[in-house]
Coordinates of C-alpha atoms and ligand atoms in Angstrom, one line a residue:
M1 CA 106.0 110.3 95.8
M2 CA 103.8 112.3 98.1
P3 CA 105.5 115.6 98.5
F4 CA 105.3 115.8 102.3
R5 CA 108.9 115.1 103.2
K6 CA 110.1 117.3 100.4
E7 CA 107.9 120.1 101.4
I8 CA 109.1 120.0 105.0
A9 CA 112.7 119.8 103.8
F10 CA 112.2 122.8 101.5
R11 CA 110.6 124.9 104.2
L12 CA 113.1 124.0 106.9
A13 CA 116.1 124.4 104.7
A14 CA 115.2 128.0 104.2
L15 CA 114.8 128.5 107.9
T16 CA 117.7 126.5 109.3
G17 CA 120.5 126.5 106.7
L18 CA 120.6 122.7 106.6
T19 CA 120.4 121.1 103.2
E20 CA 117.1 119.5 102.1
A21 CA 118.7 116.1 101.9
E22 CA 119.9 116.4 105.5
I23 CA 116.5 117.3 106.7
E24 CA 114.8 114.6 104.7
T25 CA 117.0 111.9 106.2
C26 CA 116.5 113.0 109.8
L27 CA 112.7 113.5 109.8
E28 CA 111.1 110.9 112.0
I29 CA 107.7 109.4 112.3
P30 CA 106.3 110.2 115.7
P31 CA 105.2 107.2 117.9
E32 CA 101.7 108.4 118.3
A33 CA 99.1 110.3 116.2
A34 CA 98.8 113.1 118.8
L35 CA 102.4 114.1 118.1
G36 CA 101.7 114.7 114.4
D37 CA 102.7 112.8 111.3
Y38 CA 106.4 113.9 110.9
A39 CA 108.8 115.2 113.5
F40 CA 111.9 117.2 113.0
P41 CA 114.4 116.6 115.8
C42 CA 115.9 120.0 116.7
F43 CA 119.0 118.5 118.5
I44 CA 120.7 118.6 115.1
L45 CA 120.7 122.4 115.2
A46 CA 121.5 122.9 118.9
K47 CA 125.2 123.0 118.5
R48 CA 125.3 125.3 115.5
L49 CA 122.8 127.7 116.9
K50 CA 124.0 127.5 120.5
K51 CA 120.5 127.2 121.7
S52 CA 118.5 124.4 123.4
P53 CA 116.6 122.1 121.0
Q54 CA 113.4 123.1 122.9
A55 CA 113.9 126.7 122.2
I56 CA 114.7 126.0 118.6
A57 CA 111.5 123.9 118.2
A58 CA 109.4 126.7 119.7
E59 CA 110.9 129.3 117.4
L60 CA 110.5 127.2 114.3
A61 CA 106.9 126.4 115.2
G62 CA 106.1 130.1 115.3
S63 CA 107.6 130.7 111.8
I64 CA 105.9 128.1 109.7
E65 CA 102.6 128.8 108.0
P66 CA 100.1 126.1 107.3
C67 CA 99.8 125.1 103.6
E68 CA 98.0 122.8 101.2
Y69 CA 99.6 119.7 102.8
F70 CA 100.0 120.7 106.4
E71 CA 97.4 122.1 108.6
R72 CA 99.7 123.0 111.5
T73 CA 103.0 122.6 113.2
A74 CA 103.6 122.4 116.9
N75 CA 106.6 122.1 119.1
A76 CA 106.8 119.3 121.7
G77 CA 110.0 119.3 123.7
P78 CA 112.9 119.2 121.3
Y79 CA 110.8 118.2 118.4
L80 CA 109.0 120.2 115.8
N81 CA 105.9 118.2 114.7
F82 CA 104.0 118.5 111.5
Y83 CA 100.3 117.6 111.1
L84 CA 99.2 116.6 107.6
R85 CA 95.9 118.0 106.3
R86 CA 93.5 115.0 106.4
A87 CA 91.2 116.5 103.8
Y88 CA 94.2 116.6 101.4
L89 CA 94.9 112.9 101.9
F90 CA 91.3 111.8 101.4
A91 CA 90.7 114.1 98.5
K92 CA 94.0 113.7 96.6
L93 CA 96.0 110.8 97.8
L94 CA 93.3 108.1 97.9
P95 CA 92.0 108.9 94.4
Q96 CA 95.6 108.8 93.2
I97 CA 96.2 105.4 94.6
L98 CA 93.0 104.0 93.0
R99 CA 93.8 105.6 89.7
E100 CA 97.4 104.4 89.6
G101 CA 96.6 100.9 90.8
P102 CA 99.5 98.5 90.1
A103 CA 101.8 101.5 89.3
Y104 CA 101.2 103.2 92.7
G105 CA 104.4 103.5 94.6
R106 CA 106.6 103.4 91.5
S107 CA 108.8 106.4 90.7
M108 CA 111.4 107.6 88.3
E109 CA 113.8 108.6 91.0
G110 CA 116.6 106.4 89.4
E111 CA 115.8 107.1 85.8
G112 CA 118.8 106.7 83.5
R113 CA 120.9 105.0 86.1
T114 CA 122.0 101.4 86.2
V115 CA 122.5 99.3 89.3
L116 CA 124.2 95.9 89.1
V117 CA 123.2 93.5 91.8
D118 CA 125.5 90.5 92.4
Y119 CA 123.5 88.0 94.5
S120 CA 122.6 84.4 95.3
A121 CA 125.9 83.0 93.8
P122 CA 125.7 79.4 95.1
N123 CA 128.7 77.1 94.7
I124 CA 128.5 74.1 92.6
A125 CA 129.2 70.9 94.6
K126 CA 128.8 72.7 97.8
P127 CA 125.0 72.6 98.3
F128 CA 122.6 75.5 97.8
S129 CA 122.1 75.8 101.5
V130 CA 119.9 78.1 103.5
G131 CA 123.0 80.3 103.8
H132 CA 122.4 81.3 100.2
L133 CA 118.8 81.8 100.9
R134 CA 119.5 85.2 102.5
S135 CA 121.5 86.5 99.5
T136 CA 118.9 85.2 97.1
V137 CA 116.0 86.8 98.9
I138 CA 117.6 90.1 99.9
G139 CA 119.2 90.5 96.4
S140 CA 116.1 89.9 94.5
A141 CA 114.1 92.2 96.7
L142 CA 116.7 94.9 96.1
C143 CA 116.4 94.4 92.3
R144 CA 112.7 94.8 92.5
L145 CA 112.9 97.8 94.7
Y146 CA 115.4 99.6 92.5
R147 CA 113.3 98.8 89.5
A148 CA 110.3 100.3 91.2
C149 CA 112.3 103.5 91.6
G150 CA 113.0 103.6 87.9
Y151 CA 116.6 102.3 87.9
K152 CA 117.7 99.8 85.3
T153 CA 118.9 96.7 87.2
V154 CA 121.3 93.9 86.1
G155 CA 121.0 90.9 88.3
I156 CA 124.1 88.7 88.2
N157 CA 124.5 85.2 89.6
H158 CA 128.3 84.9 90.1
L159 CA 128.2 81.1 90.2
G160 CA 130.9 79.4 92.3
D161 CA 131.8 77.1 89.4
W162 CA 135.6 76.9 89.6
G163 CA 138.1 75.9 92.2
T164 CA 139.9 73.0 93.8
Q165 CA 136.6 71.3 94.8
F166 CA 136.2 70.3 91.2
G167 CA 139.5 68.3 91.4
K168 CA 137.9 66.4 94.3
L169 CA 134.6 65.9 92.6
I170 CA 136.2 64.5 89.5
T171 CA 138.3 62.2 91.6
A172 CA 135.2 61.1 93.6
Y173 CA 133.0 60.7 90.5
R174 CA 135.5 58.6 88.6
R175 CA 135.8 56.3 91.6
W176 CA 132.3 56.0 93.0
G177 CA 130.0 58.0 90.7
E178 CA 126.7 56.7 89.4
E179 CA 125.4 58.3 86.3
G180 CA 121.7 57.9 87.3
R181 CA 122.0 59.5 90.7
L182 CA 123.9 62.4 89.2
A183 CA 121.2 63.1 86.7
G184 CA 118.4 62.6 89.3
E185 CA 119.5 65.0 92.0
P186 CA 122.6 66.7 90.8
V187 CA 123.2 69.3 93.5
Q188 CA 122.6 66.9 96.4
Y189 CA 124.4 64.0 94.8
L190 CA 127.5 66.2 94.0
Y191 CA 127.5 67.3 97.6
H192 CA 127.2 63.7 98.7
L193 CA 130.3 62.9 96.6
Y194 CA 132.1 65.8 98.1
V195 CA 131.4 64.7 101.6
R196 CA 132.4 61.1 100.7
F197 CA 135.7 62.4 99.2
H198 CA 136.6 64.0 102.5
Q199 CA 135.7 60.9 104.5
E200 CA 137.7 58.6 102.3
A201 CA 140.7 61.0 102.1
V202 CA 141.2 60.5 105.8
K203 CA 141.9 56.8 105.2
E204 CA 143.5 57.2 101.9
P205 CA 145.6 60.5 101.8
Q206 CA 146.8 60.1 98.2
L207 CA 143.2 61.0 97.1
E208 CA 144.2 64.6 97.8
D209 CA 147.1 64.4 95.3
E210 CA 144.8 62.8 92.8
A211 CA 142.3 65.7 93.2
R212 CA 145.1 68.3 92.9
S213 CA 146.2 66.7 89.7
W214 CA 142.7 66.6 88.3
F215 CA 142.2 70.3 89.1
R216 CA 145.5 71.0 87.3
R217 CA 144.3 69.1 84.3
L218 CA 141.1 71.0 84.4
E219 CA 143.0 74.3 84.5
T220 CA 145.1 73.3 81.5
G221 CA 142.0 72.2 79.5
D222 CA 142.3 68.4 79.6
P223 CA 139.2 67.2 77.7
E224 CA 138.1 64.5 80.2
A225 CA 138.3 67.0 83.1
R226 CA 136.5 69.7 81.1
E227 CA 133.8 67.2 80.1
L228 CA 133.0 66.2 83.6
W229 CA 133.3 69.7 85.0
G230 CA 130.9 70.9 82.2
R231 CA 128.4 68.2 83.1
F232 CA 128.5 68.9 86.8
R233 CA 128.1 72.6 86.1
D234 CA 125.2 72.3 83.6
L235 CA 123.3 69.8 85.7
S236 CA 123.7 71.9 88.9
L237 CA 122.7 75.0 87.1
A238 CA 119.5 73.4 85.8
D239 CA 118.8 72.4 89.3
F240 CA 119.3 75.9 90.7
Q241 CA 117.2 77.3 88.0
R242 CA 114.3 75.1 89.0
L243 CA 114.5 76.5 92.5
Y244 CA 114.7 80.1 91.2
R245 CA 111.6 79.5 89.1
Y246 CA 109.8 78.2 92.1
L247 CA 110.7 81.4 93.9
G248 CA 109.8 83.6 91.0
I249 CA 113.4 84.8 90.5
S250 CA 115.3 85.3 87.4
F251 CA 118.8 86.6 86.6
D252 CA 120.1 88.7 83.7
S253 CA 123.4 86.9 83.7
Y254 CA 124.8 83.7 85.1
M255 CA 128.4 84.6 84.4
G256 CA 130.3 82.7 87.1
E257 CA 133.8 82.4 88.3
S258 CA 134.9 80.2 85.5
D259 CA 133.8 82.7 82.9
Y260 CA 136.7 84.9 83.7
N261 CA 139.4 82.4 83.1
D262 CA 140.7 84.1 80.0
R263 CA 140.8 87.5 81.6
L264 CA 142.9 86.6 84.6
T265 CA 146.3 87.1 83.1
G266 CA 145.4 90.5 81.8
T267 CA 144.0 91.5 85.2
I268 CA 147.1 90.4 87.0
E269 CA 149.3 92.2 84.4
L270 CA 147.3 95.4 85.0
A271 CA 147.9 95.1 88.7
R272 CA 151.5 94.5 88.1
T273 CA 152.0 97.6 85.8
R274 CA 150.4 99.7 88.6
G275 CA 153.1 98.5 90.8
L276 CA 150.8 96.7 93.2
L277 CA 152.3 93.2 93.1
M278 CA 155.3 91.7 94.9
E279 CA 156.7 88.2 94.1
S280 CA 156.9 85.9 97.0
E281 CA 158.3 82.4 96.4
G282 CA 156.7 82.4 93.0
A283 CA 153.4 83.7 94.2
L284 CA 152.0 87.2 93.4
V285 CA 150.9 89.2 96.4
A286 CA 149.4 92.7 96.7
D287 CA 150.6 94.6 99.7
L288 CA 147.6 96.4 101.2
E289 CA 149.2 97.0 104.6
P290 CA 149.6 100.8 104.0
Y291 CA 145.8 100.9 103.8
G292 CA 145.3 99.0 106.9
L293 CA 144.3 95.7 105.2
P294 CA 146.1 92.4 105.1
A295 CA 148.1 91.6 102.0
C296 CA 146.3 89.5 99.5
L297 CA 147.3 86.7 97.2
L298 CA 146.4 87.1 93.5
R299 CA 148.2 84.2 92.1
K300 CA 149.5 81.0 93.8
K301 CA 153.0 79.7 93.1
D302 CA 151.5 76.9 90.9
G303 CA 150.0 79.6 88.8
A304 CA 146.4 79.2 90.0
A305 CA 144.3 82.4 90.4
L306 CA 142.1 83.0 93.4
Y307 CA 138.6 84.0 94.3
I308 CA 139.6 87.6 94.6
T309 CA 141.5 87.6 91.2
R310 CA 138.3 86.4 89.6
D311 CA 136.3 89.1 91.4
L312 CA 138.7 91.7 90.1
A313 CA 138.4 90.5 86.5
A314 CA 134.6 90.3 86.9
A315 CA 134.2 93.8 88.3
I316 CA 136.3 95.3 85.4
Y317 CA 134.4 93.3 82.8
R318 CA 131.1 94.3 84.3
H319 CA 132.0 98.0 84.3
E320 CA 133.1 97.7 80.6
T321 CA 129.9 95.9 79.7
F322 CA 127.2 97.5 81.8
A323 CA 128.7 100.9 82.7
F324 CA 126.9 100.6 86.0
D325 CA 126.4 103.6 88.3
R326 CA 126.3 101.4 91.3
M327 CA 127.3 97.8 92.0
L328 CA 126.0 95.9 95.0
Y329 CA 127.4 92.6 96.3
V330 CA 124.8 90.9 98.4
V331 CA 127.1 88.6 100.3
G332 CA 127.4 87.4 103.9
A333 CA 129.2 89.6 106.5
E334 CA 131.9 87.0 106.8
Q335 CA 133.3 88.2 103.5
T336 CA 133.6 91.8 104.6
L337 CA 137.4 91.7 104.4
H338 CA 137.4 90.2 101.0
F339 CA 135.3 93.1 99.7
Q340 CA 137.4 95.7 101.4
Q341 CA 140.4 94.3 99.7
L342 CA 138.6 94.0 96.4
F343 CA 137.5 97.6 96.4
K344 CA 140.8 98.9 97.5
L345 CA 142.6 97.0 94.7
L346 CA 140.2 98.3 92.1
E347 CA 140.8 101.9 93.4
L348 CA 144.6 101.3 93.3
M349 CA 144.4 100.0 89.8
G350 CA 143.0 103.3 88.8
F351 CA 139.3 102.7 88.5
D352 CA 137.5 105.6 89.9
W353 CA 134.2 103.7 89.8
A354 CA 135.6 101.6 92.7
Q355 CA 133.7 103.9 94.9
S356 CA 130.4 103.0 93.3
C357 CA 130.9 99.4 94.6
L358 CA 129.2 98.4 97.8
H359 CA 129.2 95.3 99.9
V360 CA 125.7 94.7 101.2
P361 CA 126.4 92.3 104.1
F362 CA 124.0 90.2 106.1
G363 CA 124.1 88.0 109.2
L364 CA 123.8 84.2 109.6
I365 CA 120.6 82.2 109.6
H366 CA 119.9 79.6 112.3
F367 CA 117.2 77.0 112.2
Q368 CA 115.4 76.5 115.5
D369 CA 113.8 73.2 115.6
G370 CA 114.1 69.6 114.7
R371 CA 111.4 69.6 112.1
M372 CA 114.0 70.1 109.4
S373 CA 115.9 66.9 108.7
T374 CA 119.5 67.4 107.9
R375 CA 120.5 64.8 105.4
E376 CA 124.2 65.3 105.3
G377 CA 126.1 66.6 108.3
K378 CA 124.9 70.1 109.2
V379 CA 123.8 71.3 105.8
I380 CA 120.2 72.2 105.3
F381 CA 119.2 72.3 101.7
L382 CA 117.1 75.3 100.6
E383 CA 114.8 73.1 98.6
E384 CA 113.8 71.2 101.7
V385 CA 113.1 74.4 103.6
L386 CA 110.8 75.6 100.8
Q387 CA 109.0 72.4 100.5
K388 CA 108.5 72.2 104.2
A389 CA 107.1 75.7 104.3
V390 CA 104.6 75.0 101.5
E391 CA 103.6 71.8 103.2
L392 CA 103.0 73.5 106.5
A393 CA 101.1 76.3 104.8
R394 CA 98.9 73.7 103.1
E395 CA 98.1 72.1 106.5
I396 CA 97.1 75.4 108.0
I397 CA 94.9 76.2 105.0
E398 CA 93.3 72.8 105.2
E399 CA 92.4 73.4 108.8
K400 CA 91.3 77.1 108.5
N401 CA 89.6 77.1 105.1
P402 CA 89.0 73.6 103.8
G403 CA 86.7 74.8 101.0
L404 CA 89.2 77.1 99.5
R405 CA 89.7 76.7 95.7
E406 CA 93.3 76.5 94.3
K407 CA 94.7 75.4 97.6
D408 CA 98.0 74.4 96.0
R409 CA 98.6 77.8 94.5
V410 CA 97.7 79.5 97.7
A411 CA 99.8 77.2 99.8
Q412 CA 102.7 77.9 97.6
A413 CA 102.2 81.7 97.8
V414 CA 101.8 81.5 101.6
G415 CA 104.6 79.1 102.3
L416 CA 107.2 80.8 100.1
G417 CA 105.9 84.2 101.3
A418 CA 106.5 83.1 104.9
V419 CA 110.1 82.1 104.2
I420 CA 110.9 85.2 102.2
F421 CA 109.3 87.6 104.6
G422 CA 110.7 85.7 107.6
D423 CA 114.1 86.7 106.3
L424 CA 113.4 90.2 105.0
I425 CA 111.6 91.5 108.1
N426 CA 114.9 91.3 110.0
D427 CA 117.5 94.1 109.9
R428 CA 119.8 92.2 107.4
I429 CA 122.9 92.7 109.3
K430 CA 121.5 90.7 112.3
D431 CA 121.5 87.0 112.5
V432 CA 118.2 85.3 111.8
E433 CA 116.6 82.8 114.2
F434 CA 114.3 80.9 111.8
D435 CA 111.3 79.5 113.7
W436 CA 108.6 77.7 111.8
D437 CA 105.8 78.6 114.1
K438 CA 106.8 82.2 114.0
V439 CA 107.1 82.7 110.3
L440 CA 103.8 80.9 109.6
D441 CA 101.8 82.6 112.3
F442 CA 98.8 84.2 110.6
A443 CA 98.6 86.7 113.4
G444 CA 102.3 87.5 113.8
E445 CA 104.9 89.6 112.1
T446 CA 104.6 87.5 109.0
A447 CA 103.8 87.4 105.3
P448 CA 100.7 85.3 106.0
Y449 CA 99.3 88.0 108.3
I450 CA 99.7 90.6 105.5
Q451 CA 98.4 88.2 102.8
Y452 CA 95.5 87.4 105.0
S453 CA 94.6 91.1 105.5
H454 CA 94.9 91.5 101.7
A455 CA 92.6 88.5 101.1
R456 CA 90.1 89.9 103.6
I457 CA 89.9 93.2 101.7
C458 CA 89.4 91.2 98.5
S459 CA 86.5 89.4 100.2
I460 CA 84.9 92.7 101.3
L461 CA 85.2 94.1 97.8
R462 CA 83.8 91.0 96.3
R463 CA 80.8 91.1 98.5
A464 CA 80.3 94.7 97.8
A465 CA 80.5 94.0 94.1
E466 CA 77.9 91.2 94.5
K467 CA 75.5 93.6 96.3
N468 CA 76.0 96.2 93.6
K469 CA 75.2 93.7 90.9
G470 CA 71.6 93.9 91.9
G471 CA 71.4 92.4 95.3
S472 CA 72.1 88.8 94.3
S473 CA 71.0 86.7 97.2
A474 CA 74.4 85.1 97.1
A475 CA 75.8 87.8 99.3
G476 CA 73.3 86.3 101.7
P477 CA 73.2 86.9 105.4
A478 CA 76.7 85.7 106.2
G479 CA 78.9 88.0 108.1
E480 CA 81.3 90.5 106.5
G481 CA 84.3 89.1 104.8
A482 CA 83.0 85.5 104.8
P483 CA 83.7 83.6 101.6
L484 CA 81.0 83.5 99.0
P485 CA 79.1 80.3 98.7
G486 CA 79.8 78.1 95.7
D487 CA 78.3 79.4 92.4
A488 CA 78.3 83.1 93.1
A489 CA 82.0 82.9 93.7
Q490 CA 82.7 81.7 90.2
D491 CA 83.5 85.0 88.7
W492 CA 84.5 86.7 91.8
D493 CA 87.8 87.7 90.5
L494 CA 86.2 89.6 87.7
T495 CA 83.5 91.2 89.7
C496 CA 86.0 92.2 92.3
R497 CA 88.2 93.9 89.7
Q498 CA 85.2 95.5 88.1
H499 CA 84.2 96.9 91.5
I500 CA 87.7 98.3 92.1
C501 CA 87.4 100.0 88.7
D502 CA 84.0 101.4 89.6
T503 CA 85.3 102.7 92.9
N504 CA 88.1 104.1 90.8
R505 CA 85.8 106.0 88.5
A506 CA 83.8 107.2 91.5
A507 CA 86.9 108.5 93.1
Q508 CA 87.7 110.7 90.2
G509 CA 84.6 112.7 90.3
Q510 CA 83.6 113.0 93.9
A511 CA 85.4 114.2 97.0
L512 CA 85.4 112.0 100.0
T513 CA 83.8 113.8 102.8
L514 CA 82.6 111.3 105.3
L515 CA 85.9 109.8 106.3
G516 CA 87.4 111.1 109.4
E517 CA 87.5 108.5 112.2
P518 CA 90.9 108.2 113.8
E519 CA 91.3 104.7 112.3
E520 CA 90.5 106.0 108.8
E521 CA 93.0 108.8 109.2
A522 CA 95.6 106.5 110.5
L523 CA 95.1 104.3 107.4
V524 CA 95.4 107.0 104.9
I525 CA 98.4 108.6 106.6
T526 CA 100.1 105.2 106.6
M527 CA 99.3 104.7 102.9
S528 CA 100.8 108.1 102.2
R529 CA 104.2 106.9 103.4
F530 CA 104.5 104.0 100.9
S531 CA 106.8 105.6 98.4
E532 CA 108.9 107.2 101.1
E533 CA 109.5 103.8 102.6
I534 CA 110.5 102.4 99.2
S535 CA 113.0 105.2 98.7
R536 CA 114.4 104.6 102.2
A537 CA 114.7 100.8 101.5
V538 CA 116.7 101.7 98.3
R539 CA 118.8 104.4 99.9
D540 CA 120.0 102.0 102.7
N541 CA 119.7 98.8 100.7
R542 CA 117.4 97.5 103.4
P543 CA 114.2 95.8 102.2
S544 CA 113.3 95.5 105.9
C545 CA 112.1 99.1 105.8
L546 CA 109.4 98.1 103.4
A547 CA 108.6 94.8 105.1
R548 CA 108.0 96.6 108.5
Y549 CA 105.9 99.2 106.7
L550 CA 103.6 96.6 105.2
L551 CA 103.1 95.0 108.6
E552 CA 102.2 98.4 110.0
L553 CA 99.7 99.0 107.2
A554 CA 98.1 95.6 107.6
R555 CA 97.8 96.2 111.4
S556 CA 96.3 99.6 110.8
F557 CA 93.8 98.0 108.4
N558 CA 92.8 95.4 110.9
K559 CA 92.3 98.0 113.6
F560 CA 90.1 100.0 111.2
Y561 CA 88.1 97.0 110.2
H562 CA 87.5 96.0 113.8
N563 CA 86.1 99.4 114.6
C564 CA 84.5 100.7 111.4
P565 CA 82.0 98.5 109.6
V566 CA 82.3 98.7 105.8
L567 CA 79.5 96.7 104.2
T568 CA 76.9 97.5 106.8
A569 CA 77.6 101.2 106.9
A570 CA 75.1 103.7 105.4
E571 CA 75.4 103.9 101.6
K572 CA 77.6 106.9 101.0
L573 CA 79.9 106.1 103.9
R574 CA 80.1 102.5 102.7
E575 CA 81.2 103.7 99.3
E576 CA 83.9 105.8 100.8
R577 CA 85.1 103.1 103.1
L578 CA 85.2 100.7 100.2
M579 CA 87.5 103.1 98.4
L580 CA 89.7 103.4 101.5
V581 CA 90.1 99.6 101.7
A582 CA 90.5 99.3 97.9
G583 CA 93.4 101.7 98.4
V584 CA 94.9 99.6 101.1
R585 CA 94.6 96.5 99.0
I586 CA 96.6 98.1 96.2
V587 CA 99.4 99.2 98.5
L588 CA 99.6 95.8 100.1
E589 CA 99.7 94.0 96.8
N590 CA 102.2 96.3 95.3
G591 CA 104.4 96.3 98.4
L592 CA 104.4 92.5 98.7
A593 CA 105.3 92.2 95.0
M594 CA 108.3 94.4 95.5
L595 CA 109.5 91.9 98.1
G596 CA 108.9 89.0 95.7
I597 CA 105.7 87.8 97.5
E598 CA 102.4 87.0 96.0
A599 CA 99.1 88.3 97.4
P600 CA 96.4 85.7 96.8
Q601 CA 92.8 87.0 96.6
E602 CA 91.4 84.3 98.8
M603 CA 93.0 82.4 101.6
Ligands
LIG1 N1 130.0 81.9 95.8 C1 130.4 82.7 96.9 C2 130.0 82.0 98.2 O1 129.1 81.3 98.3 C3 129.7 84.0 96.8 C4 130.0 84.9 95.7 C5 129.6 86.3 95.9 N2 129.9 87.2 94.8 C6 131.1 87.6 94.4 N3 131.2 88.3 93.4 N4 132.2 87.3 95.2 O2 130.7 82.3 99.2

């Protein structure tokens, strides 16, 4: 990472007695360029030093010398502001970005450490609804972010593949099931059966008994029950996997709730030997009241284990198997109590790694308008949302750029990107209001806006490459950034890449001396913050940090491009500006990839 934060922390630590980590966390980015590039809020020291923050800021400003990275510091009210040396950014940072290309932004911060991420975890029979969208999108972004920081990640899909709902499904399927429909649309059909079961059970209450008995048979290994359950599970899993492939997501493990069946007795025994369990009418209960938590049931009186029992067994198994340094559960905020109980139980069972487990909660998602049809009751299927998004993206592209090649691929990248980013841009703990017009707005706080900025840069580079090739007339008189006409565009991808490499080579030899407009400075300064924002996203498990940052960079690019011509600038300046935008392109592409979003080269 660029050493700016570290450098400030190092210097201030010596002067203030705060630790470097404390300083790094409290450093702020000032709201306007005039106030510098980093600000240290001196409030933090006021109490300890018994002085006003203003006085502290003034004193500190007087005792910090300029250095390679910072040209000056200045106090402004209670803040101590640091001004980065522009020449350093243009001469060192930009060439570094161009040199590193796809690797830029990656670090080895987490080298040698393993993070396990439990995410997505849909329930079989209950549909993969948009509620699971959040876990899927946030969890996979976290995996990518941790990997970018050098951690080893293990993504686990803790499938909800066991429970009384299977007794209901087996009952329903044996009565009304149709083989063909099950094979055709398993997830939706099983949900349909589930809904039907509940409707019929109102009229015919003995259905509930039948379902209970089937679940018991399943638990005791009855072949017919096992066979049906296995079929439901396999078909649903294949269906989920199709969706994950579409989203570009893969898991390291699909061990679900049912996979812990043979570890439940051992887990309960362990809790018992630790003196954690009381018997209450045949059921086994852990009393957590001394710890301010409600008691929790680990085994029902009929012998059945519960969700939390399986989670205990899973956590222990995972620690044995993966020796994780950290385990994240990306699960909705409504399960907060469940995870408090789980972690407390693990601690009481004697596992000191319990403190490495963290619940990463998120809020609900609401759909705003009627464009989404809900087939069954209130449930919205994720698949429908994704299809809708891609369809709408396709319509917009058709309207804006009817001549675009590979429209389907681009529509998919834009549609899926819009849904993913529409989620990730929000502070995860807040509820999300999902509004189609908003997430697909090419000028809004959206993935399409960032993707469009990226495509614009590609187009600039492409045209520059064409010019370089010997003034091929294909570059023609069209305005900057306009798509190339037919033939010349054939190998644009290649030429564009070549050009980036040329710029690359150029950057190694020569210092950039002509850049210095405020928009150019703003761009390079924003680029310098990339790795910091990644670290912050990882530290707080908040992909929104990176999402917001990418928006800011795209905005900064558009402002630059509005005020500073690239292709029509004088030759040397043009080359330097090309390097600048090539750098922006790299950061946008790498950043989007870390969120699981593609950056098409044309849009
Ligand atoms: N299947 C659960 C649900 O949809 C989420 C499981 C989360 N992971 C876990 N280890 N409990 O509510």
